[in-house]
Amino acid sequence: MTDQGDDLAGDGSAATSGETVIRRDRFAGGPARSFMSSLDADTRIFAADLAVDRAHVVMLAEQGIVGDGDAAAILDALDTVEDAGHDALPEGEDVHEAIESAVVNEVGPAGGKMHTARSRNDEVATCIRYRFREDLLDAAEASLELRGALLDAAAEETDTVVPGFTHRQHAQPTTVGHLLASYAGAVARDTERLLAAYERTNRSPLGSAAFAGTTFDVDRERTAELLGFHDLIENAADAVTARDFLIEGCSAFAALSATLSGLATDLIEGAKDGHVDLDDAYASTSSIMPQKKNPDSLELVRAVSGDAVGDLTGLLTTLKGLPRAYNRDLQRATPHAWDAVDIVTEATEVTAGAVATAEWDAEACAADAGAGFSTATGVADALAAAGVPFRTAHELVADAASEIDDASTVDEQVDALAAAAEGVLDDSLSAYVDEATLADLLSPSGSVAARDSRGGPAASAVEDSLIRLRDTHEDHAAAVDANRETLANAENRLSTVVNEYV
Ligand code: ARG
């Protein structure tokens, strides 16, 4: 097949002249194949194109547009092409032309009937959607794996008090459980975005032909059904032009990568502070400093967001200003999506592994949790609860804070607060907060326990929110499974129908 495929003209000239089933003599010259062709990048949609060809041919036969015998021969040839694989394809501008050439080589001129009532424009749009929907489900699954790791670790660390930062300054004590659950919530929205992109990706453009429909009595619903699409992109010009599903998917990848990059930074900082120990598998050492354990894998995860944002920007910039219907610019839009899919899905899996294997050091976390007078807000809250206007309480505690440093003991903190109360309220601190309450508020664990508002870091609040996060996790896993099942059923249905011919 390969031999014939490389030599459509039968005299050995095709492979070297650039002549193919579409370009023939007239367009055989021109820019290098490497510039014009998408054949290499199209390995990604080789299987998709075979499925699209099969569904189209079955529909053509069912509609009486091609005879059953020709359909059978073409479907048979498609099996041969599949067995030989993408690398065995003959020369072509792209996988669509190359597969068609291979079919014609197998079947003879009747193989050319495969391309009746369609164009490469609706064909490529369908192939990309067919493949990208699968990629979106793979990415959603990776995001579920990461969420599972975050939820498990969060459940184990609900009592692990750790410093919380704003502006990278010690702010308020929190817990590792609260921190990790915060990322589980963020990744849940990333999964939602991937599933939403799936919905709009999974619509069939097939049967639109070049952009103006076709004179043949095609059954677009039938090909959509055979390929597992849940709907059509109806308008033929819209169907062949639209790549907004890639924009949406790449936005979802960019958003997920931004979440990952934040998580990576928190883990990198936590490792630097000795709060968390990454498994050796997720770290590297230095070529010169033998003592070093560096969080390289997470630094690479953080950098992946640069790739994902670049892919989204490249995609949008390529698509911006394109008029209706097919323009060859679109060929260079698609690989941005493939790159984003690959790199962000892999980064998600790596992050899941790093989170699942990381060891949190509760003692080291607790030792730093009160640094920077981080329990100050709780004291201001207690004064406000006792009737002092919050703004006055804030001023009082700020006065005390200016007298306190990291080396100050709790007793020294109490003394500074008492002095500030005399100055600001002209009253004794104990008139508002008794000593035992104050001591509790000034301890990081007491501070955390008091913050039990919904979504707060108190163990009870985090445990509560973990229940809801687990429910959503299950719902999303069920949605991914249901979509996979729909696609698997469609694949079975298509092969059953094809087997009725071959
Ligand atoms: N290789 C092309 C792409 O990736 C396929 C469609 C080509 N269509 C055309 N009219 N030249 O977009």
PDB file of C-alpha atoms and ligand atoms in Angstrom, residues 36-38 42 45 93-96 119-121 124 128 243 326-328 330-332 334, ligand 1:
ATOM      1  CA  MET A  36       2.412  23.451   3.653  1.00  0.00           C
ATOM      2  CA  SER A  37       1.527  20.076   5.106  1.00  0.00           C
ATOM      3  CA  SER A  38      -0.058  19.227   8.436  1.00  0.00           C
ATOM      4  CA  ASP A  42      -2.245  15.089  12.030  1.00  0.00           C
ATOM      5  CA  ILE A  45      -6.408  12.907  14.298  1.00  0.00           C
ATOM      6  CA  GLU A  93      -1.218  17.872   2.278  1.00  0.00           C
ATOM      7  CA  ASP A  94      -2.784  16.404   5.328  1.00  0.00           C
ATOM      8  CA  VAL A  95      -4.141  13.205   6.831  1.00  0.00           C
ATOM      9  CA  HIS A  96      -7.467  13.655   5.039  1.00  0.00           C
ATOM     10  CA  SER A 119     -15.121  18.860   1.922  1.00  0.00           C
ATOM     11  CA  ARG A 120     -11.953  18.704   3.930  1.00  0.00           C
ATOM     12  CA  ASN A 121     -13.365  21.782   5.649  1.00  0.00           C
ATOM     13  CA  VAL A 124     -11.125  18.520   9.563  1.00  0.00           C
ATOM     14  CA  ILE A 128     -10.574  18.019  15.663  1.00  0.00           C
ATOM     15  CA  ARG A 243     -12.894  27.014  16.427  1.00  0.00           C
ATOM     16  CA  TYR A 326     -12.165  27.792   5.726  1.00  0.00           C
ATOM     17  CA  ASN A 327      -8.864  29.649   5.566  1.00  0.00           C
ATOM     18  CA  ARG A 328      -5.603  27.778   5.753  1.00  0.00           C
ATOM     19  CA  LEU A 330      -6.782  27.343  10.701  1.00  0.00           C
ATOM     20  CA  GLN A 331      -4.174  24.649  10.130  1.00  0.00           C
ATOM     21  CA  ARG A 332      -1.777  26.529  12.393  1.00  0.00           C
ATOM     22  CA  THR A 334      -5.021  23.543  15.938  1.00  0.00           C
TER      23      THR A 334
HETATM   24  N1  ARG B   1      -4.850  20.412   6.986  1.00  0.00           N
HETATM   25  C1  ARG B   1      -5.979  21.284   7.029  1.00  0.00           C
HETATM   26  C2  ARG B   1      -6.141  21.847   8.436  1.00  0.00           C
HETATM   27  O1  ARG B   1      -5.513  21.363   9.319  1.00  0.00           O
HETATM   28  C3  ARG B   1      -7.196  20.515   6.650  1.00  0.00           C
HETATM   29  C4  ARG B   1      -8.208  21.228   5.834  1.00  0.00           C
HETATM   30  C5  ARG B   1      -7.692  21.674   4.541  1.00  0.00           C
HETATM   31  N2  ARG B   1      -8.729  22.295   3.752  1.00  0.00           N
HETATM   32  C6  ARG B   1      -8.469  23.022   2.698  1.00  0.00           C
HETATM   33  N3  ARG B   1      -9.466  23.556   2.093  1.00  0.00           N
HETATM   34  N4  ARG B   1      -7.258  23.217   2.288  1.00  0.00           N
HETATM   35  O2  ARG B   1      -6.865  22.766   8.646  1.00  0.00           O
END
